[in-house]
Coordinates of C-alpha atoms (C1' of nucleotides) in Angstrom, one line a residue:
Chain P
M251 CA 72.5 100.9 69.2
Y252 CA 73.3 101.6 73.3
E253 CA 71.3 102.3 75.5
V254 CA 71.9 106.0 75.9
A255 CA 68.0 107.1 77.8
L256 CA 69.6 107.6 80.9
T257 CA 70.8 111.0 81.2
S258 CA 74.2 111.3 82.8
R259 CA 72.2 113.0 85.9
E260 CA 70.4 109.9 86.6
K261 CA 73.4 107.6 86.2
N262 CA 75.2 109.3 88.5
R263 CA 72.1 108.9 90.9
D264 CA 72.0 105.9 90.5
G265 CA 75.3 104.9 91.2
D266 CA 76.1 103.1 88.0
P267 CA 79.4 103.0 86.8
I268 CA 80.4 106.3 84.7
I269 CA 81.5 104.8 81.1
S270 CA 81.8 106.9 78.6
L271 CA 80.1 105.6 75.0
T272 CA 81.3 105.1 71.9
P273 CA 79.2 107.5 69.5
A274 CA 75.9 105.5 68.9
V275 CA 76.1 107.1 65.7
S276 CA 79.9 107.8 64.1
R277 CA 80.6 108.3 60.5
P278 CA 84.6 108.7 60.1
D279 CA 84.8 110.9 57.3
K280 CA 87.8 112.4 56.9
A281 CA 87.8 112.1 53.2
S282 CA 85.5 115.0 53.1
G283 CA 87.3 118.2 53.0
C284 CA 87.1 121.4 54.9
Q285 CA 86.1 123.4 52.3
A286 CA 82.3 122.7 52.5
C287 CA 82.5 122.5 56.1
G288 CA 79.2 125.1 57.0
A289 CA 80.9 126.0 60.6
R290 CA 84.5 126.9 59.2
Q291 CA 83.9 130.6 58.5
K292 CA 82.8 130.5 62.6
S293 CA 85.6 128.2 63.9
I294 CA 89.2 128.3 65.0
C295 CA 89.7 126.6 61.6
A296 CA 89.3 130.4 59.8
A297 CA 93.0 130.8 61.2
L298 CA 94.1 128.4 58.3
S299 CA 94.7 129.5 54.7
S300 CA 92.8 127.3 52.2
G301 CA 96.5 126.0 51.3
D302 CA 96.8 124.9 54.8
L303 CA 93.6 123.1 55.8
P304 CA 94.3 120.0 54.5
M305 CA 96.6 119.3 57.1
M306 CA 93.8 119.7 59.3
A307 CA 91.5 117.8 57.3
A308 CA 93.9 114.8 57.2
I309 CA 93.4 114.7 60.8
R310 CA 90.2 115.1 61.7
S311 CA 86.7 112.7 61.5
D312 CA 83.2 113.5 62.0
V313 CA 81.4 112.2 65.0
R314 CA 77.3 112.3 65.5
F315 CA 75.5 112.2 69.0
A316 CA 71.7 111.9 69.2
P317 CA 69.5 114.1 72.1
N318 CA 71.0 113.5 75.3
Q319 CA 73.8 111.3 74.4
T320 CA 77.2 111.8 76.4
V321 CA 80.1 113.2 74.2
F322 CA 82.9 112.4 77.0
F323 CA 82.3 112.5 80.9
E324 CA 84.4 114.7 83.2
G325 CA 87.5 112.5 84.2
D326 CA 88.0 110.5 81.2
P327 CA 91.3 110.9 79.2
A328 CA 91.4 114.0 77.4
D329 CA 92.3 112.3 73.7
S330 CA 90.1 114.8 71.5
L331 CA 89.3 118.3 70.6
F332 CA 86.2 119.2 68.9
N333 CA 84.1 121.6 66.7
V334 CA 80.6 121.7 66.7
K335 CA 79.2 121.5 63.1
Q336 CA 75.8 121.0 64.1
G337 CA 73.6 121.0 66.8
V338 CA 73.5 122.3 70.5
V339 CA 75.8 120.6 72.9
K340 CA 76.4 121.5 76.5
L341 CA 79.2 120.9 79.0
F342 CA 78.5 120.5 82.6
K343 CA 79.7 119.2 86.4
L344 CA 78.0 117.3 88.4
L345 CA 78.4 117.1 92.5
A346 CA 78.3 113.7 94.2
D347 CA 74.5 114.1 94.8
G348 CA 73.6 114.5 91.3
R349 CA 73.4 118.5 91.4
A350 CA 74.7 119.6 88.2
Q351 CA 76.0 122.9 86.9
I352 CA 75.9 123.7 83.2
T353 CA 79.3 125.8 82.0
G354 CA 78.0 126.3 78.5
F355 CA 76.2 125.6 75.7
L356 CA 77.9 125.0 72.3
F357 CA 76.5 126.1 68.9
P358 CA 78.1 125.5 65.6
G359 CA 81.3 126.9 65.2
D360 CA 82.4 126.2 68.8
F361 CA 85.1 124.9 70.0
L362 CA 85.7 122.3 73.0
G363 CA 88.4 119.6 74.5
L364 CA 91.0 122.2 76.3
A365 CA 92.3 120.3 79.1
L366 CA 94.9 119.8 81.5
L367 CA 96.5 116.6 82.8
N368 CA 94.8 115.0 80.3
K369 CA 91.8 114.6 81.5
Y370 CA 88.7 116.6 81.1
S371 CA 87.6 118.3 83.7
Y372 CA 83.8 119.0 82.6
S373 CA 81.0 116.2 81.0
C374 CA 80.1 117.1 77.3
E375 CA 76.3 116.0 76.3
A376 CA 74.1 116.5 73.3
V377 CA 71.2 118.8 73.7
T378 CA 69.9 118.3 70.1
A379 CA 71.0 116.0 67.5
S380 CA 74.8 117.0 66.5
E381 CA 77.7 116.5 64.4
L382 CA 80.7 117.3 66.1
C383 CA 84.5 117.4 64.1
R384 CA 87.4 115.5 65.9
F385 CA 90.8 116.1 66.2
P386 CA 93.0 113.7 68.2
R387 CA 94.5 115.7 70.5
V388 CA 98.2 114.7 69.6
E389 CA 97.9 115.6 65.9
F390 CA 95.9 118.9 67.0
E391 CA 99.1 119.7 69.3
R392 CA 101.8 119.4 66.5
L393 CA 99.1 121.5 64.3
L394 CA 99.2 123.9 66.4
E395 CA 103.3 123.6 66.6
R396 CA 103.2 124.0 62.8
F397 CA 100.3 126.7 62.5
P398 CA 101.2 129.9 65.1
A399 CA 98.0 131.8 63.7
L400 CA 95.8 128.7 64.9
E401 CA 97.5 128.7 68.3
R402 CA 97.2 132.1 68.3
E403 CA 93.1 131.8 67.7
V404 CA 92.9 128.9 69.9
L405 CA 94.2 131.2 72.6
S406 CA 92.0 134.1 71.6
T407 CA 89.0 131.3 72.3
A408 CA 90.1 130.5 75.3
S409 CA 90.2 134.1 76.3
N410 CA 86.9 135.0 75.2
E411 CA 85.3 131.7 77.3
L412 CA 87.3 132.9 80.1
A413 CA 85.3 136.6 79.5
A414 CA 82.4 135.0 79.1
A415 CA 83.1 132.9 82.5
Q416 CA 83.4 135.6 84.6
D417 CA 80.0 137.1 83.2
Q418 CA 78.7 134.0 84.5
M419 CA 80.4 133.7 87.5
L420 CA 78.7 137.2 88.6
L421 CA 75.5 136.1 87.0
L422 CA 75.5 132.8 89.6
G423 CA 76.8 134.7 92.4
R424 CA 75.0 137.9 92.3
K425 CA 71.9 138.1 90.0
T426 CA 68.5 137.5 90.8
A427 CA 66.5 135.0 89.1
Q428 CA 64.8 137.5 87.1
E429 CA 67.9 138.9 86.2
R430 CA 69.3 135.7 85.0
L431 CA 66.8 134.5 83.1
A432 CA 66.6 137.8 81.2
T433 CA 70.8 137.9 80.7
F434 CA 70.5 134.7 79.5
L435 CA 67.7 135.6 76.8
I436 CA 69.9 138.3 75.5
M437 CA 73.1 136.3 75.5
M438 CA 71.2 133.6 73.2
R439 CA 69.5 136.4 70.9
R440 CA 72.8 137.6 70.6
R441 CA 74.2 134.4 69.5
T442 CA 71.5 134.0 67.1
A443 CA 71.8 137.4 65.7
A444 CA 71.5 138.4 62.0
S445 CA 69.3 135.6 61.2
A446 CA 65.9 136.7 59.4
Q447 CA 63.5 136.8 63.0
A448 CA 66.3 138.3 65.5
D449 CA 63.7 139.0 68.0
T450 CA 62.4 135.1 67.9
I451 CA 65.2 132.8 69.7
V452 CA 64.4 128.9 69.6
L453 CA 66.3 127.5 72.9
P454 CA 66.4 123.8 72.4
M455 CA 67.3 122.8 75.5
S456 CA 64.6 121.9 78.3
R457 CA 63.7 123.7 81.2
Q458 CA 65.7 121.9 83.1
D459 CA 68.9 122.4 81.2
I460 CA 67.8 126.5 81.8
G461 CA 67.7 125.9 85.1
D462 CA 71.4 124.0 85.5
Y463 CA 73.1 126.8 83.4
L464 CA 71.2 129.8 85.6
G465 CA 71.6 127.9 88.9
L466 CA 67.8 127.7 89.2
T467 CA 65.2 125.1 89.6
I468 CA 62.5 123.9 86.8
E469 CA 60.0 125.4 89.0
T470 CA 61.8 129.0 89.1
V471 CA 62.5 129.0 85.8
S472 CA 59.4 128.2 84.4
R473 CA 57.9 130.6 86.7
T474 CA 60.1 133.5 85.9
V475 CA 59.0 133.1 82.0
T476 CA 55.3 133.2 83.0
R477 CA 56.1 136.6 84.7
L478 CA 58.2 137.7 81.9
R479 CA 55.0 137.0 79.5
K480 CA 52.9 138.3 81.8
S481 CA 54.2 141.8 81.9
G482 CA 54.3 141.9 78.1
T483 CA 58.4 141.7 77.5
I484 CA 58.4 138.4 76.1
E485 CA 56.2 135.9 74.3
L486 CA 55.9 132.0 73.8
P487 CA 54.1 130.8 70.8
D488 CA 55.6 127.4 72.2
P489 CA 57.6 126.4 75.4
H490 CA 61.0 127.1 73.3
R491 CA 60.3 129.4 71.0
F492 CA 61.0 132.8 72.8
V493 CA 59.9 136.3 71.0
I494 CA 61.4 139.3 72.6
R495 CA 58.6 142.0 72.7
D496 CA 60.6 144.5 74.4
P497 CA 64.4 143.9 74.4
E498 CA 65.0 147.1 76.3
A499 CA 62.9 146.0 79.4
L500 CA 64.8 142.7 79.0
A501 CA 67.9 144.5 78.9
A502 CA 67.6 146.5 81.9
L503 CA 66.0 143.6 83.8
S504 CA 69.1 141.9 82.8
G505 CA 71.9 144.3 84.4
L506 CA 73.6 144.5 81.3
E507 CA 74.7 147.4 79.8
D508 CA 73.6 146.6 76.0
L509 CA 71.5 144.1 74.0
Chain L
M1054 CA 99.8 160.7 97.3
Y1055 CA 96.3 160.2 95.2
E1056 CA 93.2 160.0 97.4
V1057 CA 92.1 156.1 97.5
A1058 CA 90.1 155.3 100.3
L1059 CA 86.9 154.6 98.8
T1060 CA 87.0 151.4 97.5
S1061 CA 85.3 150.9 93.7
R1062 CA 82.0 149.5 95.6
E1063 CA 81.6 153.0 97.0
K1064 CA 82.9 154.6 93.9
N1065 CA 80.1 153.2 92.1
R1066 CA 77.6 153.5 94.2
D1067 CA 78.1 157.2 94.7
G1068 CA 77.8 157.6 91.1
D1069 CA 81.6 159.3 91.3
P1070 CA 83.1 159.1 88.0
I1071 CA 85.2 156.1 87.6
I1072 CA 88.8 156.9 86.5
S1073 CA 91.2 154.8 86.8
L1074 CA 94.4 156.1 89.3
T1075 CA 97.7 155.9 88.0
P1076 CA 100.0 154.3 90.8
A1077 CA 100.6 155.8 94.1
V1078 CA 103.8 154.0 94.5
S1079 CA 105.3 153.4 91.2
R1080 CA 109.3 152.3 90.8
P1081 CA 109.8 152.0 87.2
D1082 CA 112.8 149.2 87.5
K1083 CA 113.5 147.7 84.6
A1084 CA 117.1 147.7 85.2
S1085 CA 116.4 144.8 87.7
G1086 CA 116.7 141.7 85.6
C1087 CA 114.6 138.6 86.2
Q1088 CA 116.6 136.2 87.3
A1089 CA 116.5 137.2 91.0
C1090 CA 112.7 137.6 90.7
G1091 CA 111.0 135.2 93.1
A1092 CA 107.9 134.6 91.3
R1093 CA 109.9 133.7 88.4
Q1094 CA 109.3 129.9 88.9
K1095 CA 106.0 130.0 89.9
S1096 CA 104.9 132.6 86.5
I1097 CA 104.8 132.2 82.6
C1098 CA 108.4 133.5 82.6
A1099 CA 109.6 130.0 83.5
A1100 CA 109.0 129.5 79.9
L1101 CA 111.8 131.7 79.1
S1102 CA 115.3 130.1 79.1
S1103 CA 118.0 132.4 81.2
G1104 CA 119.0 133.3 77.5
D1105 CA 116.2 134.8 76.4
L1106 CA 115.2 136.5 79.8
P1107 CA 116.8 139.8 79.1
M1108 CA 114.0 140.2 75.9
M1109 CA 111.7 140.3 79.0
A1110 CA 113.4 142.0 81.4
A1111 CA 113.7 144.6 78.6
I1112 CA 110.0 145.7 78.2
R1113 CA 109.0 145.1 81.8
S1114 CA 108.5 147.4 84.8
D1115 CA 107.4 147.0 88.7
V1116 CA 104.4 148.7 89.5
R1117 CA 103.4 148.8 93.7
F1118 CA 99.8 148.9 94.8
A1119 CA 98.5 150.0 98.4
P1120 CA 95.7 147.9 99.9
N1121 CA 92.5 148.7 98.0
Q1122 CA 94.2 150.4 95.5
T1123 CA 92.7 149.9 92.2
V1124 CA 95.1 148.5 89.4
F1125 CA 92.5 148.7 86.6
F1126 CA 89.0 149.3 86.3
E1127 CA 86.8 147.2 83.8
G1128 CA 86.7 149.0 80.6
D1129 CA 89.8 150.4 81.0
P1130 CA 92.1 150.4 77.8
A1131 CA 93.9 147.3 78.2
D1132 CA 97.4 148.1 77.3
S1133 CA 99.3 146.3 79.9
L1134 CA 99.5 142.6 81.3
F1135 CA 100.5 141.7 85.0
N1136 CA 102.6 139.1 86.5
V1137 CA 102.0 139.3 90.4
K1138 CA 105.2 139.7 92.4
Q1139 CA 104.2 140.1 95.9
G1140 CA 101.0 140.0 97.5
V1141 CA 97.3 139.2 96.6
V1142 CA 95.3 141.2 94.2
K1143 CA 91.6 140.3 93.4
L1144 CA 90.0 140.3 90.3
F1145 CA 85.6 141.3 89.9
K1146 CA 83.0 142.9 88.4
L1147 CA 80.3 145.2 89.4
L1148 CA 76.7 145.4 88.5
A1149 CA 75.0 148.9 88.3
D1150 CA 73.7 149.1 91.6
G1151 CA 77.1 148.0 93.5
R1152 CA 76.5 144.1 93.8
A1153 CA 79.9 142.8 93.0
Q1154 CA 81.4 139.4 92.3
I1155 CA 84.9 138.6 92.7
T1156 CA 86.2 136.2 90.2
G1157 CA 89.2 135.4 91.9
F1158 CA 92.3 136.2 93.6
L1159 CA 95.5 136.2 92.7
F1160 CA 99.0 135.4 94.4
P1161 CA 102.8 135.9 93.9
G1162 CA 103.5 134.0 90.4
D1163 CA 100.0 134.6 89.2
F1164 CA 99.1 136.4 85.3
L1165 CA 96.4 138.7 84.3
G1166 CA 95.3 140.9 82.0
L1167 CA 94.1 138.7 79.0
A1168 CA 91.6 140.7 77.2
L1169 CA 89.5 141.3 74.2
L1170 CA 88.8 144.3 72.4
N1171 CA 91.5 145.9 74.2
K1172 CA 88.9 146.7 77.0
Y1173 CA 89.5 144.6 80.3
S1174 CA 86.6 143.1 80.9
Y1175 CA 86.8 142.9 85.0
S1176 CA 88.8 145.4 87.8
C1177 CA 91.5 144.3 89.4
E1178 CA 92.6 145.8 92.8
A1179 CA 95.0 145.5 95.7
V1180 CA 94.0 143.0 98.9
T1181 CA 97.4 143.5 100.3
A1182 CA 100.4 146.0 99.1
S1183 CA 101.3 144.2 96.2
E1184 CA 104.4 144.4 93.8
L1185 CA 103.2 143.9 90.0
C1186 CA 105.4 143.2 87.4
R1187 CA 104.0 145.1 84.1
F1188 CA 104.3 144.3 80.6
P1189 CA 103.2 146.9 77.8
R1190 CA 100.6 144.7 75.6
V1191 CA 102.1 145.3 72.5
E1192 CA 105.6 144.4 73.4
F1193 CA 104.4 141.4 75.3
E1194 CA 102.4 140.2 71.7
R1195 CA 105.8 140.5 70.1
L1196 CA 107.5 138.7 72.9
L1197 CA 104.6 135.9 72.4
E1198 CA 105.2 135.8 68.5
R1199 CA 108.8 135.2 69.0
F1200 CA 108.7 132.8 72.0
P1201 CA 106.3 130.0 70.8
A1202 CA 107.3 128.3 74.4
L1203 CA 106.1 131.4 76.1
E1204 CA 102.7 131.6 74.2
R1205 CA 102.2 127.9 75.0
E1206 CA 102.5 128.8 78.3
V1207 CA 100.1 131.5 78.6
L1208 CA 97.4 129.4 76.6
S1209 CA 98.1 126.6 79.4
T1210 CA 97.5 129.4 82.1
A1211 CA 94.6 130.4 80.2
S1212 CA 93.3 126.8 80.3
N1213 CA 93.8 126.6 84.0
E1214 CA 92.1 129.5 84.6
L1215 CA 88.9 128.3 82.7
A1216 CA 89.1 124.8 84.8
A1217 CA 89.1 126.9 87.8
A1218 CA 86.1 129.3 86.2
Q1219 CA 83.8 126.2 85.6
D1220 CA 85.0 124.7 89.4
Q1221 CA 83.6 128.0 90.4
M1222 CA 80.6 128.2 88.4
L1223 CA 79.6 124.8 90.2
L1224 CA 80.1 126.6 93.4
L1225 CA 77.9 129.9 92.5
G1226 CA 74.9 128.0 91.2
R1227 CA 75.0 124.6 93.3
K1228 CA 76.6 124.6 96.6
T1229 CA 75.2 125.7 99.8
A1230 CA 76.8 128.6 101.9
Q1231 CA 78.6 125.9 104.0
E1232 CA 79.8 123.9 101.1
R1233 CA 81.1 127.0 99.4
L1234 CA 83.1 128.0 102.5
A1235 CA 84.4 124.7 103.3
T1236 CA 85.7 124.5 99.1
F1237 CA 87.3 128.1 99.6
L1238 CA 89.3 126.8 102.6
I1239 CA 90.5 123.9 100.6
M1240 CA 91.6 125.9 97.6
M1241 CA 93.1 128.1 99.8
R1242 CA 95.0 125.2 101.5
R1243 CA 96.3 123.8 98.2
R1244 CA 97.9 127.4 96.9
T1245 CA 99.2 128.1 100.4
A1246 CA 100.3 124.1 100.3
A1247 CA 104.0 123.2 100.8
S1248 CA 104.7 126.0 103.5
A1249 CA 106.1 125.1 107.0
Q1250 CA 102.9 125.1 108.7
A1251 CA 100.3 123.5 106.0
D1252 CA 97.3 123.3 107.9
T1253 CA 97.2 127.3 109.0
I1254 CA 96.4 129.3 106.0
V1255 CA 96.3 133.3 106.6
L1256 CA 93.1 134.7 104.3
P1257 CA 94.2 138.8 104.0
M1258 CA 91.4 139.0 102.2
S1259 CA 88.6 140.4 104.4
R1260 CA 84.6 138.6 105.4
Q1261 CA 83.3 141.3 102.4
D1262 CA 86.1 140.2 99.8
I1263 CA 85.1 136.4 100.7
G1264 CA 81.4 136.8 100.3
D1265 CA 82.0 138.5 97.2
Y1266 CA 84.1 135.4 96.0
L1267 CA 81.5 133.0 97.4
G1268 CA 78.4 134.9 96.5
L1269 CA 77.5 135.4 100.0
T1270 CA 76.7 138.2 102.6
I1271 CA 79.3 138.9 105.1
E1272 CA 77.2 138.0 107.6
T1273 CA 76.3 134.2 106.3
V1274 CA 80.4 134.5 106.0
S1275 CA 80.8 134.9 109.6
R1276 CA 78.0 132.6 110.8
T1277 CA 79.2 129.9 108.5
V1278 CA 82.8 130.3 109.7
T1279 CA 81.3 130.0 113.2
R1280 CA 79.6 126.8 112.4
L1281 CA 83.0 125.4 111.2
R1282 CA 84.4 126.6 114.6
K1283 CA 82.1 125.3 116.8
S1284 CA 81.8 122.2 114.9
G1285 CA 85.6 121.6 115.8
T1286 CA 86.6 121.5 112.0
I1287 CA 88.3 124.7 112.0
E1288 CA 90.5 127.1 114.6
L1289 CA 90.7 130.4 114.9
P1290 CA 93.7 132.2 116.5
D1291 CA 92.6 135.8 115.0
P1292 CA 89.9 136.2 112.3
H1293 CA 92.6 136.0 109.2
R1294 CA 94.2 133.0 110.5
F1295 CA 92.8 129.8 109.6
V1296 CA 93.9 126.6 111.5
I1297 CA 91.6 123.6 109.8
R1298 CA 91.9 120.7 112.6
D1299 CA 89.7 118.3 110.3
P1300 CA 91.0 118.6 107.0
E1301 CA 88.7 115.3 106.0
A1302 CA 85.8 116.6 107.4
L1303 CA 86.1 119.7 105.4
A1304 CA 86.5 117.9 102.2
A1305 CA 83.5 116.5 103.2
L1306 CA 81.7 119.3 103.4
S1307 CA 83.2 120.8 100.2
G1308 CA 81.7 118.5 97.7
L1309 CA 85.3 117.8 96.6
E1310 CA 86.7 114.4 96.0
D1311 CA 89.8 115.0 97.6
L1312 CA 92.2 117.9 99.6
Chain E
dC852 C1' 90.2 159.2 124.6
dG853 C1' 86.3 159.2 121.1
dA854 C1' 85.9 157.6 116.3
dT855 C1' 86.2 154.4 112.9
dT856 C1' 86.6 149.9 110.5
dG857 C1' 85.8 145.2 110.6
dC858 C1' 83.7 140.8 112.3
dT859 C1' 80.0 139.0 114.8
dT860 C1' 75.4 137.9 116.7
dG861 C1' 70.1 137.7 117.3
dA862 C1' 65.5 138.8 115.0
dC863 C1' 62.8 138.6 111.2
dT864 C1' 62.0 138.6 106.2
dG865 C1' 61.7 136.5 101.5
dG866 C1' 63.4 134.9 97.5
dG867 C1' 63.6 131.0 95.9
dT868 C1' 63.2 125.4 96.8
dT869 C1' 60.5 121.6 98.0
dC870 C1' 56.4 118.8 97.5
dA871 C1' 52.6 117.9 95.4
dA872 C1' 49.3 118.4 92.0
dG873 C1' 47.8 118.8 87.3
dG874 C1' 47.8 119.7 82.4
dC875 C1' 49.5 119.1 77.3
dC876 C1' 51.0 116.7 74.1
dA877 C1' 53.2 113.0 71.3
dG878 C1' 54.1 108.1 71.0
dT879 C1' 51.7 103.8 71.5
dG880 C1' 48.9 100.0 71.9
dG881 C1' 44.0 97.6 72.4
Chain S
dC678 C1' 39.5 105.7 67.4
dC679 C1' 40.2 106.6 71.9
dA680 C1' 42.2 104.9 76.4
dC681 C1' 46.8 104.8 78.3
dT682 C1' 51.5 106.1 79.2
dG683 C1' 55.4 109.1 80.2
dG684 C1' 57.6 113.0 79.1
dC685 C1' 57.7 118.0 79.7
dC686 C1' 56.2 122.5 81.3
dT687 C1' 53.4 125.1 84.3
dT688 C1' 50.9 126.3 89.2
dG689 C1' 50.0 126.2 93.5
dA690 C1' 51.4 126.1 98.5
dA691 C1' 54.4 125.6 102.7
dC692 C1' 59.0 125.2 103.9
dC693 C1' 64.1 127.0 104.8
dC694 C1' 68.4 128.9 103.6
dA695 C1' 70.5 133.0 103.1
dG696 C1' 69.6 137.9 103.3
dT697 C1' 68.0 142.2 105.6
dC698 C1' 68.1 145.1 109.1
dA699 C1' 70.1 146.4 113.6
dA700 C1' 72.8 146.1 117.8
dG701 C1' 77.0 145.0 119.9
dC702 C1' 82.0 144.0 120.4
dA703 C1' 87.2 144.4 119.8
dA704 C1' 90.9 147.0 117.6
dT705 C1' 92.7 150.2 115.8
dC706 C1' 93.8 155.0 115.0
dG707 C1' 93.9 159.8 114.9

DNA sequence: CGATTGCTTGACTGGGTTCAAGGCCAGTGG
DNA sequence: CCACTGGCCTTGAACCCAGTCAAGCAATCG
């Protein structure tokens, strides 16, 4: 098993050479079809009919990652695209001195790997133990040509991400710490919606990750969480479990229209 | 002619109803073909062969906008897509209290209008007198279905914008004022590259716009410009004309790898 | 001309960062 | 079983970068 204890941030600080590790736990699994995939309905694969699914199954394989393990680094040759099947992964960019900006957290069903010039323009790391469905780029592009509905779906996904990115720019450029955290909690609640306990959201990422996503330090995240807690807007059974006591108050703080 | 003196920011602050104005100066111009279009080579239209161009020409029309005139507002029905032919336009989002975040400046050849749920998720306003090439959404989508190369090009454009958006998130979340401005100048230089005077860049937008793009106030923009000027990195023949005296120093300040 | 608009500059403030310490908990080893 | 350790989170105190408030200047325009 590879040494994966260091985060990419620390690697960068120490000036170690940045080398993409092959997955520590990899289970090529082409045999298993896509029918049984739990993420299928939520992912781009939904664009294909059951009859066409085997075409996709033929080129895919499963890869697993331990928490904090790197999927790929910014600058790596972008020869794969992925669908998240299980777990949570993060996309991020680094500055030379180690400052990090997480550009997104990806959940089951989310798609990643669009790239230009055949280089990834961001790094990807597992937040929790994760399972990704991998497609070699060349074969995937052949699939896009063959199935316009799939390409349409990818374009739709990209448009979605673009809109989310613009929201995030508004957050990073103009919102206060409290507005950022409130917005974040509401967005996470939307993603987890339709679960049994709609108002309890479990955030598997660390305070550092939340800070790197919201453009804040861990201290500010912690203090702001405390403030929301003391005001009665949220409750914290444990540091990763957020119970939203007053959704309206949270929405009012977030600068968003609705929940 | 319509009253267009108020900016959208002021409109919002004053609580006026937000209504999309029809272009003050509109010249439907379907007759003119696309062959003579100066923006053609730089835009998505380049994906179509000369033989297929008339299909596109048949559905397009020209619209002109005066400086500060609104092309569309966030929330408007997204029934058009546009290509910038001349001038500069900005895309932006507003918070309820008037805080604004510009998510992008668009130059000739740039494409805009991708939207979900048939609503624009951002507003668009002319920075300078501009001419846009307009496509009705429904017809444009038929074109996408008919010409896979065009759809591929749109997807490529969206990927590009996504990468740019991620860079901007890094800037807004983690860079200092000086790093933001240096990055901005370098990006603008790249866009204007290959012109006669490569190191003189003309920025038509106001300090307010630059601030709204970089997540800063006009005062901070102004002070930072002054600092770069006094350090000899840049020179300012006039407030909108930036001469880059020391590109390497600027790159070093920006946190970017190259110019 | 005076008035307005856009940019700059100065003085002061404050929200968020930095630096530092302490608490909590799970894992480990004596 | 308990001391020790390290990771993660929280809290406090001091600081600082960018924001706020205010004034002044140059160019444009009615």
